[in-house]
Coordinates of C-alpha atoms in Angstrom, one line a residue:
X1 CA 13.8 12.2 58.2
X2 CA 12.2 9.6 59.4
X3 CA 8.8 9.4 57.1
X4 CA 7.4 8.3 60.4
X5 CA 8.2 12.2 61.5
X6 CA 8.0 13.6 57.9
X7 CA 3.9 12.4 58.1
X8 CA 3.4 14.0 61.6
X9 CA 5.2 17.0 60.1
X10 CA 2.7 17.2 57.2
X11 CA 0.0 16.1 59.5
X12 CA 0.2 18.8 61.7
X13 CA 0.1 22.3 59.3
X14 CA -2.5 21.0 57.1
X15 CA -4.0 20.4 60.7
X16 CA -2.5 24.5 61.2
X17 CA -3.8 25.7 58.4
X18 CA -7.0 23.5 58.2
X19 CA -8.0 25.6 61.8
X20 CA -6.1 29.3 60.6
X21 CA -8.5 28.8 57.4
X22 CA -11.9 28.3 59.1
X23 CA -11.2 31.1 62.0
X24 CA -9.6 34.1 59.1
X25 CA -9.9 33.3 55.7
X26 CA -6.6 35.1 55.2
X27 CA -5.0 32.8 53.0
X28 CA -2.1 34.8 52.8
X29 CA -1.0 33.4 57.0
X30 CA -2.6 29.6 55.3
X31 CA 0.1 29.8 52.8
X32 CA 2.8 30.8 55.7
X33 CA 1.9 28.0 57.7
X34 CA 1.9 25.0 54.8
X35 CA 5.5 26.3 53.7
X36 CA 7.2 27.0 56.3
X37 CA 6.9 23.7 56.6
X38 CA 7.6 22.8 53.6
X39 CA 10.7 24.1 53.9
X40 CA 11.6 22.6 56.8
X41 CA 10.8 18.8 56.0
X42 CA 12.3 19.4 52.2
X43 CA 9.4 19.8 49.7
X44 CA 6.6 17.4 50.7
X45 CA 4.1 16.7 47.7
X46 CA 1.1 17.0 50.2
X47 CA 2.1 20.0 51.2
X48 CA 2.7 21.5 48.1
X49 CA -0.6 20.7 46.7
X50 CA -2.1 22.4 50.0
X51 CA 0.0 25.5 49.1
X52 CA -1.9 25.6 45.3
X53 CA -5.0 24.5 46.6
X54 CA -5.4 27.4 49.0
X55 CA -3.2 29.7 47.0
X56 CA -7.0 29.0 44.4
X57 CA -8.7 29.3 46.7
X58 CA -10.4 26.0 46.4
X59 CA -11.8 25.0 49.6
X60 CA -14.7 26.7 51.9
X61 CA -16.5 25.5 54.5
X62 CA -20.8 25.7 54.5
X63 CA -20.7 26.5 58.0
X64 CA -18.8 30.0 56.9
X65 CA -21.3 30.5 54.3
X66 CA -24.0 32.7 54.5
X67 CA -27.5 30.9 53.7
X68 CA -28.3 31.6 49.7
X69 CA -32.3 29.5 50.6
X70 CA -33.7 28.0 54.4
X71 CA -36.8 26.9 55.2
X72 CA -37.3 25.8 58.5
X73 CA -39.9 23.6 60.1
X74 CA -42.7 24.5 62.3
X75 CA -41.6 23.4 66.2
X76 CA -37.8 24.1 65.0
X77 CA -35.4 26.2 67.2
X78 CA -36.9 29.8 67.6
X79 CA -33.3 30.9 66.3
X80 CA -34.1 30.1 63.1
X81 CA -33.9 26.4 63.8
X82 CA -30.0 26.5 62.1
X83 CA -26.8 25.6 64.0
X84 CA -23.5 26.7 63.3
X85 CA -20.9 25.2 65.5
X86 CA -23.3 23.7 68.9
X87 CA -21.6 20.2 67.9
X88 CA -18.7 19.8 67.6
X89 CA -18.4 16.4 69.2
X90 CA -19.7 13.2 67.8
X91 CA -21.2 10.2 69.4
X92 CA -17.9 8.6 68.5
X93 CA -16.2 10.9 70.7
X94 CA -14.3 12.2 67.5
X95 CA -13.9 16.3 67.9
X96 CA -15.0 19.2 65.0
X97 CA -13.8 22.3 63.7
X98 CA -16.9 23.4 62.9
X99 CA -20.1 21.8 61.7
X100 CA -24.2 22.7 60.5
X101 CA -27.4 21.2 61.4
X102 CA -31.1 22.5 61.0
X103 CA -34.2 21.3 63.5
X104 CA -36.1 20.0 60.0
X105 CA -36.2 21.8 57.0
X106 CA -33.8 22.6 54.5
X107 CA -30.9 25.1 53.9
X108 CA -29.5 25.8 50.7
X109 CA -26.2 28.0 50.0
X110 CA -25.2 29.7 46.2
X111 CA -23.0 27.7 44.8
X112 CA -23.4 28.8 40.8
X113 CA -19.4 30.3 39.0
X114 CA -17.7 29.2 41.8
X115 CA -16.2 26.3 40.5
X116 CA -17.3 23.8 43.5
X117 CA -16.6 20.6 42.5
X118 CA -17.3 18.2 44.7
X119 CA -19.4 18.5 48.5
X120 CA -16.9 16.6 51.3
X121 CA -18.0 16.3 55.3
X122 CA -18.2 13.7 57.7
X123 CA -21.9 12.9 58.9
X124 CA -23.1 12.1 62.2
X125 CA -25.2 12.0 65.3
X126 CA -23.9 14.5 67.9
X127 CA -22.8 13.4 71.2
X128 CA -25.4 13.9 73.5
X129 CA -28.1 12.9 71.6
X130 CA -30.1 9.9 72.5
X131 CA -32.9 7.9 70.0
X132 CA -36.2 6.8 71.8
X133 CA -39.6 6.1 69.9
X134 CA -40.8 10.0 70.4
X135 CA -37.0 11.2 68.6
X136 CA -35.9 8.2 66.9
X137 CA -33.2 9.4 64.4
X138 CA -32.9 11.2 61.4
X139 CA -31.7 11.3 57.7
X140 CA -30.3 14.1 55.0
X141 CA -31.3 14.7 51.3
X142 CA -28.4 16.6 49.2
X143 CA -30.1 18.1 46.8
X144 CA -28.7 20.0 43.4
X145 CA -30.2 22.8 41.7
X146 CA -29.8 23.6 38.5
X147 CA -32.5 25.6 35.7
X148 CA -34.9 24.8 38.9
X149 CA -34.8 21.6 39.1
X150 CA -33.6 20.0 41.7
X151 CA -31.8 16.3 42.3
X152 CA -31.3 14.2 44.8
X153 CA -27.9 13.9 44.7
X154 CA -27.3 11.8 47.5
X155 CA -28.9 10.6 50.6
X156 CA -28.2 9.2 54.1
X157 CA -29.1 6.7 56.0
X158 CA -31.4 7.1 58.8
X159 CA -28.8 8.1 61.8
X160 CA -29.3 7.0 65.5
X161 CA -27.0 7.5 68.6
X162 CA -25.5 4.6 67.6
X163 CA -24.4 5.0 64.2
X164 CA -21.0 5.3 63.0
X165 CA -20.3 8.9 61.3
X166 CA -20.0 8.9 57.6
X167 CA -17.3 10.2 55.2
X168 CA -19.5 11.9 52.1
X169 CA -18.6 13.3 49.2
X170 CA -21.2 14.2 46.6
X171 CA -20.1 15.7 43.2
X172 CA -21.9 18.8 43.1
X173 CA -20.4 20.4 39.2
X174 CA -22.8 21.6 37.5
X175 CA -25.7 22.7 40.4
X176 CA -26.1 26.5 40.9
X177 CA -27.8 26.0 44.7
X178 CA -26.6 22.9 47.4
X179 CA -29.6 22.3 49.3
X180 CA -29.4 20.5 52.6
X181 CA -32.7 19.1 53.9
X182 CA -33.6 17.7 56.8
X183 CA -35.4 14.8 57.8
X184 CA -37.3 13.3 60.6
X185 CA -37.4 9.5 62.4
X186 CA -40.0 8.3 65.2
X187 CA -44.0 9.1 65.5
X188 CA -43.2 12.7 67.6
X189 CA -45.5 15.2 65.6
X190 CA -43.7 17.9 65.4
X191 CA -40.5 16.9 63.5
X192 CA -37.6 18.8 64.9
X193 CA -34.8 16.7 65.9
X194 CA -33.1 16.9 62.8
X195 CA -29.5 17.1 64.5
X196 CA -29.6 13.3 64.9
X197 CA -27.6 14.1 61.6
X198 CA -25.5 16.7 61.8
X199 CA -23.1 17.9 59.6
X200 CA -19.2 18.3 60.7
X201 CA -16.9 19.9 58.5
X202 CA -18.9 20.5 55.4
X203 CA -17.5 22.0 52.4
X204 CA -17.1 22.6 49.3
X205 CA -14.2 22.7 46.9
X206 CA -12.9 22.5 43.5

């Protein structure tokens, strides 16, 4: 089989498996999708690695997790401030499977004892957001907590309506809780437009 055809088959299988995992969290179905493709191709190392990753439950999307702790600024959305999957397309026209964002404040996820070592995701401005002098932009701090002490692990640049989405990879080894804290940039006193910095397909990985 030609290498370009193999690459296309692998990419499609990985995408299908990723979608199925996010929709159902049914590991057996996900592994079946990858195994069928792997048998048809003739054992591709990328699919073999993915099969082992899913069997070992090494990936979880933050959009599918319950919040461990949170605090939303006054003026944030009445539904609590967080938005799950409300924005799926970036300002660069790329569509993602899931997203997490917040009008203002922070969201924390418990990772203690789960063995996750890395956070990966894309952080950018959603389609339809427009900067002005009042609603200018936003940025996110990623903070790791252990032993009641917080450490800032990563801070995004300020994100505006023209900012290019950025792939983020952060080492979270040994932390008990990972917090994402949204900061708004602009002169409006409410500070409730953190959605300029949206996390697309954010996930914890082992």
